[in-house]
PDB file of C-alpha atoms in Angstrom:
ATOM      1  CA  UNK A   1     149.645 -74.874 -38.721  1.00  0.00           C
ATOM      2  CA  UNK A   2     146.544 -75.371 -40.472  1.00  0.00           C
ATOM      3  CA  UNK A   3     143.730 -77.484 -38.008  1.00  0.00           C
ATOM      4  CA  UNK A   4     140.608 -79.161 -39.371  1.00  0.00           C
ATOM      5  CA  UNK A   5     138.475 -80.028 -36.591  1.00  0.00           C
ATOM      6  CA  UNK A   6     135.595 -82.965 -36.526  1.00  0.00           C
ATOM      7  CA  UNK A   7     132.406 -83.313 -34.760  1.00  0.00           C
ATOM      8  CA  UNK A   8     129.310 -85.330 -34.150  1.00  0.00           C
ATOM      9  CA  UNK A   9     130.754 -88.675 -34.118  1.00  0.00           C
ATOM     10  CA  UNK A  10     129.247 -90.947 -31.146  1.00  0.00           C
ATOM     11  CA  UNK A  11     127.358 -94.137 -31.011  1.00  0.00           C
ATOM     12  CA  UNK A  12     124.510 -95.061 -32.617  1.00  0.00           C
ATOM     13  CA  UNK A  13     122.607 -98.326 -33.522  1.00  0.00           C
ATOM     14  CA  UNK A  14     122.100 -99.926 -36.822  1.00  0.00           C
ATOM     15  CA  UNK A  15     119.707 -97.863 -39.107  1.00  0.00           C
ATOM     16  CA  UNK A  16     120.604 -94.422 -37.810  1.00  0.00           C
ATOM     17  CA  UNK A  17     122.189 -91.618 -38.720  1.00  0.00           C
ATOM     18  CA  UNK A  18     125.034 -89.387 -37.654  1.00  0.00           C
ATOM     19  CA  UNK A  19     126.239 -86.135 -38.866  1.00  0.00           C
ATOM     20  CA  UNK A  20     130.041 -85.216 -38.867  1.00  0.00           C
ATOM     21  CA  UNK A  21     131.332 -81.964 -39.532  1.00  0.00           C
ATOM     22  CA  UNK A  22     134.863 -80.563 -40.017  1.00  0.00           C
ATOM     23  CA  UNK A  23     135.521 -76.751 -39.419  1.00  0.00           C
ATOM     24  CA  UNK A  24     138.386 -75.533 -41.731  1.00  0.00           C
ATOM     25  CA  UNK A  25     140.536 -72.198 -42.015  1.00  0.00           C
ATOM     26  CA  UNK A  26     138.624 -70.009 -44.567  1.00  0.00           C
ATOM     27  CA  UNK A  27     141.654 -70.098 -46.546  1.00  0.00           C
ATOM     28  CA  UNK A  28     141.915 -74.108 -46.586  1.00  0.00           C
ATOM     29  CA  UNK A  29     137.983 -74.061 -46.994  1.00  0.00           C
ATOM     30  CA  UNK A  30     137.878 -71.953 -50.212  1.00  0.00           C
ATOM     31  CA  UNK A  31     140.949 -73.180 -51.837  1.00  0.00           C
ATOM     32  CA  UNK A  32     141.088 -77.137 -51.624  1.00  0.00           C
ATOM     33  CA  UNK A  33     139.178 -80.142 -52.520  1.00  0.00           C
ATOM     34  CA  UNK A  34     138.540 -81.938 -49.026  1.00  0.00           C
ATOM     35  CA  UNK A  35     137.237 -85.045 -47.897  1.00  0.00           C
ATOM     36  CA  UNK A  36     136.556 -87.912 -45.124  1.00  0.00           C
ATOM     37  CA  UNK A  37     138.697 -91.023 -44.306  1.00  0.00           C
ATOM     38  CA  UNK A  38     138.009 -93.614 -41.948  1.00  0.00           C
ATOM     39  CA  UNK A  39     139.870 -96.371 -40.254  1.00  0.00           C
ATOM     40  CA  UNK A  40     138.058 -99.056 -38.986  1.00  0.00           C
ATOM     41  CA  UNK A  41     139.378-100.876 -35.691  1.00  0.00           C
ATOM     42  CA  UNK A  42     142.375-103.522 -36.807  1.00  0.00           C
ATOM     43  CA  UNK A  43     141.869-102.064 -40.702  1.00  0.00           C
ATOM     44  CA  UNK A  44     143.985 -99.683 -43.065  1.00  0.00           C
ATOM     45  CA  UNK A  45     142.216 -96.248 -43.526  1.00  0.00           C
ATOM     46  CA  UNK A  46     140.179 -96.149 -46.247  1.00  0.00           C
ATOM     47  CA  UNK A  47     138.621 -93.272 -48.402  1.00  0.00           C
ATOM     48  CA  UNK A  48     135.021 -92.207 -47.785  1.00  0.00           C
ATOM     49  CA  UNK A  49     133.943 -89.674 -49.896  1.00  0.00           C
ATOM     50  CA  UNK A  50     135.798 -86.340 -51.284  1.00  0.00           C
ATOM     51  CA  UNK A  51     134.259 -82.792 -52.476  1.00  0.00           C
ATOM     52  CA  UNK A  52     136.786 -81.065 -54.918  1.00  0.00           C
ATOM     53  CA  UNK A  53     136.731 -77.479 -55.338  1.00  0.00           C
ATOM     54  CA  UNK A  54     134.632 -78.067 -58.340  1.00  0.00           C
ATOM     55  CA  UNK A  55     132.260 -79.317 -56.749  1.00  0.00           C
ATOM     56  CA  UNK A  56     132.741 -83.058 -58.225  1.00  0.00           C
ATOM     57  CA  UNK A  57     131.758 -85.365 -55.244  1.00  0.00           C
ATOM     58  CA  UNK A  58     133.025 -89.036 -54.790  1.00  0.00           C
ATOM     59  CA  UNK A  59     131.700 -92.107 -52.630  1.00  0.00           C
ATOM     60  CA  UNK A  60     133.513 -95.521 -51.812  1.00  0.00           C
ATOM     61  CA  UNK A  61     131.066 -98.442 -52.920  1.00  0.00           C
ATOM     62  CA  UNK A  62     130.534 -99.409 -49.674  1.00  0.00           C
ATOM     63  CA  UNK A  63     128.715 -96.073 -48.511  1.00  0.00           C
ATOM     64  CA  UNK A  64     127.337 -94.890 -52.018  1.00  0.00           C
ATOM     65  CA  UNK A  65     123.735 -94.053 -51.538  1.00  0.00           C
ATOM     66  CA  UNK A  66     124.119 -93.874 -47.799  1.00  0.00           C
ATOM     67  CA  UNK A  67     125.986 -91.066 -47.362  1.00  0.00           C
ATOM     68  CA  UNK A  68     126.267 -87.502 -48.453  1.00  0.00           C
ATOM     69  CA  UNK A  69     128.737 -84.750 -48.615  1.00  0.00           C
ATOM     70  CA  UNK A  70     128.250 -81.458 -48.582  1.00  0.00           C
ATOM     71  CA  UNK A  71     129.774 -78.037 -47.308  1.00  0.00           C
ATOM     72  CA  UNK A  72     128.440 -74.928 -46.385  1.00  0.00           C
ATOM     73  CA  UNK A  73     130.902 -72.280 -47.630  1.00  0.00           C
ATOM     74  CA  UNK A  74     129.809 -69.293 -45.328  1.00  0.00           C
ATOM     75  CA  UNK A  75     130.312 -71.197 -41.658  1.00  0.00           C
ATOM     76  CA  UNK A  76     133.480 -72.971 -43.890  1.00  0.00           C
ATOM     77  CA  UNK A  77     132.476 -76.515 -42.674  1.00  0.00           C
ATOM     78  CA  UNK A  78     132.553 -79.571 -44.134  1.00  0.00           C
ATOM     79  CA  UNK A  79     129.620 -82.466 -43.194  1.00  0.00           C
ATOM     80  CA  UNK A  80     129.024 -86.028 -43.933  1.00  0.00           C
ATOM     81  CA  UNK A  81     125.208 -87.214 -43.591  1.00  0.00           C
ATOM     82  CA  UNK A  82     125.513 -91.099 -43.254  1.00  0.00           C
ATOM     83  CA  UNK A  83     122.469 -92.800 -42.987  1.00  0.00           C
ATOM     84  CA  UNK A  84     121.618 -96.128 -42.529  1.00  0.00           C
ATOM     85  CA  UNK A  85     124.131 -97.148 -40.713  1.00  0.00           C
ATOM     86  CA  UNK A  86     125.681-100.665 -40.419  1.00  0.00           C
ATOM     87  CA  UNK A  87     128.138-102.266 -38.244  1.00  0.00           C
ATOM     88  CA  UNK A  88     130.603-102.065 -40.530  1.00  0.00           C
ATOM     89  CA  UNK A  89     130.916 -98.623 -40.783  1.00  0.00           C
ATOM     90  CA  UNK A  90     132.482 -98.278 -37.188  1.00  0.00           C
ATOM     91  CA  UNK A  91     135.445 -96.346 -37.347  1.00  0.00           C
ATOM     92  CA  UNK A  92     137.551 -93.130 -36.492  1.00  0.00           C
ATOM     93  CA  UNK A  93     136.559 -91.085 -39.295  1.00  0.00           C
ATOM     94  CA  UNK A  94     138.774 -88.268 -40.103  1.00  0.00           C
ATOM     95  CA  UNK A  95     138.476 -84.973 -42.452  1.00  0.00           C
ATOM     96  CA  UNK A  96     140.912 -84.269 -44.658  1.00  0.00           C
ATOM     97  CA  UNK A  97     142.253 -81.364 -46.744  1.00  0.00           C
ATOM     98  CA  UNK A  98     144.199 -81.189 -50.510  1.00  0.00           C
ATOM     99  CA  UNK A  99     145.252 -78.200 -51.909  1.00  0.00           C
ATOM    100  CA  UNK A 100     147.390 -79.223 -55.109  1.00  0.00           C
ATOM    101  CA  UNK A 101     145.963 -82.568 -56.139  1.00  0.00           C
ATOM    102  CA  UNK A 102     142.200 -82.586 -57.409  1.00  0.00           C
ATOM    103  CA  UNK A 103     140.275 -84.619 -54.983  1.00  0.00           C
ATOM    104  CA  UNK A 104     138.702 -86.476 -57.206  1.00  0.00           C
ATOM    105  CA  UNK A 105     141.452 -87.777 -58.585  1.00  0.00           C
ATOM    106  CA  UNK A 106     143.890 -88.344 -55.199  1.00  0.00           C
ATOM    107  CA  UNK A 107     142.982 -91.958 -54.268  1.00  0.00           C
ATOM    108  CA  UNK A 108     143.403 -92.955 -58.208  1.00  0.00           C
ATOM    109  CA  UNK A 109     146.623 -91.264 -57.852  1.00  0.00           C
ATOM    110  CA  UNK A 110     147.541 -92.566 -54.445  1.00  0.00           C
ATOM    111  CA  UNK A 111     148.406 -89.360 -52.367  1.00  0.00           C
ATOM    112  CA  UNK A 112     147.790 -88.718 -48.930  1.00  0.00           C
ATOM    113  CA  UNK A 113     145.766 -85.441 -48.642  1.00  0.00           C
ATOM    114  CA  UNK A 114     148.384 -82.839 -47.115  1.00  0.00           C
ATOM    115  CA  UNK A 115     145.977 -81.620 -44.519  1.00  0.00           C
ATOM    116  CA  UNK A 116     144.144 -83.722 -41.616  1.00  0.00           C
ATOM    117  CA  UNK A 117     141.730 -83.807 -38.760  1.00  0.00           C
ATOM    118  CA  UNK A 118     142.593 -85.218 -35.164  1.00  0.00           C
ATOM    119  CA  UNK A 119     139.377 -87.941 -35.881  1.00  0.00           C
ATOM    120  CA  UNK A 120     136.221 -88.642 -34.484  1.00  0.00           C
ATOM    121  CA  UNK A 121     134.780 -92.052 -33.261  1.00  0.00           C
ATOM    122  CA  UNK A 122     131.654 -93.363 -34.885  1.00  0.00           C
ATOM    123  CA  UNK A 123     130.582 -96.560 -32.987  1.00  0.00           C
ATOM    124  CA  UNK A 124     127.713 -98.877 -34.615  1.00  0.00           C
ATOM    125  CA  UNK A 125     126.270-101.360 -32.464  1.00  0.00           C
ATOM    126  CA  UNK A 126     123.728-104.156 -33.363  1.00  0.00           C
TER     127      UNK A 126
END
């Protein structure tokens, strides 16, 4: 059973930042595009950003220029830097793993990543 496993959610007010991170199998980490979801409280889940094994990054509109994507191949961990944070980005934020589908291309598609995370709260207060 493959596990992806988030960190560094928590609370935080308006204007700061959080990290996440999302620790992978090395086999799932060099292999397949990945990517964060969130799901706001009362709200569908929603795509955040994706990294495809390319290297081809993606951003919803409503975080584009506020958060960044990256992963560091030798600890096999996925992060997403969100700064300036708004209320509106509250949510259970969840990593997510594709091995057959191109990242990039999965929400245009509209497939489900095979692999998730359990989630991590990220609370935004005023």
């Amino acid at each position: 059973q493959v596990q992806l496993v988030e960190s560094g959610g928590g609370s935080v007010q308006a204007g700061g930042s959080l990290k996440l991170s999302c620790v992978a199998p090395k086999h799932i980490f060099s292999s397949c595009g990945m990517g964060w979801y969130r799901q706001p409280p009362g709200k569908e889940r929603e795509l955040v950003s994706t990294i495809s094994v390319d290297g081809t990054t993606t951003y919803s509109d409503s975080v584009k220029g506020r958060f960044a994507i990256s992963q560091d191949n030798v600890k096999n961990t996925l992060y997403l830097q969100m700064n300036t944070l708004k209320t509106e980005d509250t949510a259970v934020y969840y990593c997510a793993a594709e091995c057959v589908v191109r990242m990039a291309d999965i929400q245009a598609l509209g497939i489900d990543p095979r692999y998730w995370g359990q989630g991590t709260q990220v609370t935004v207060s005023s």
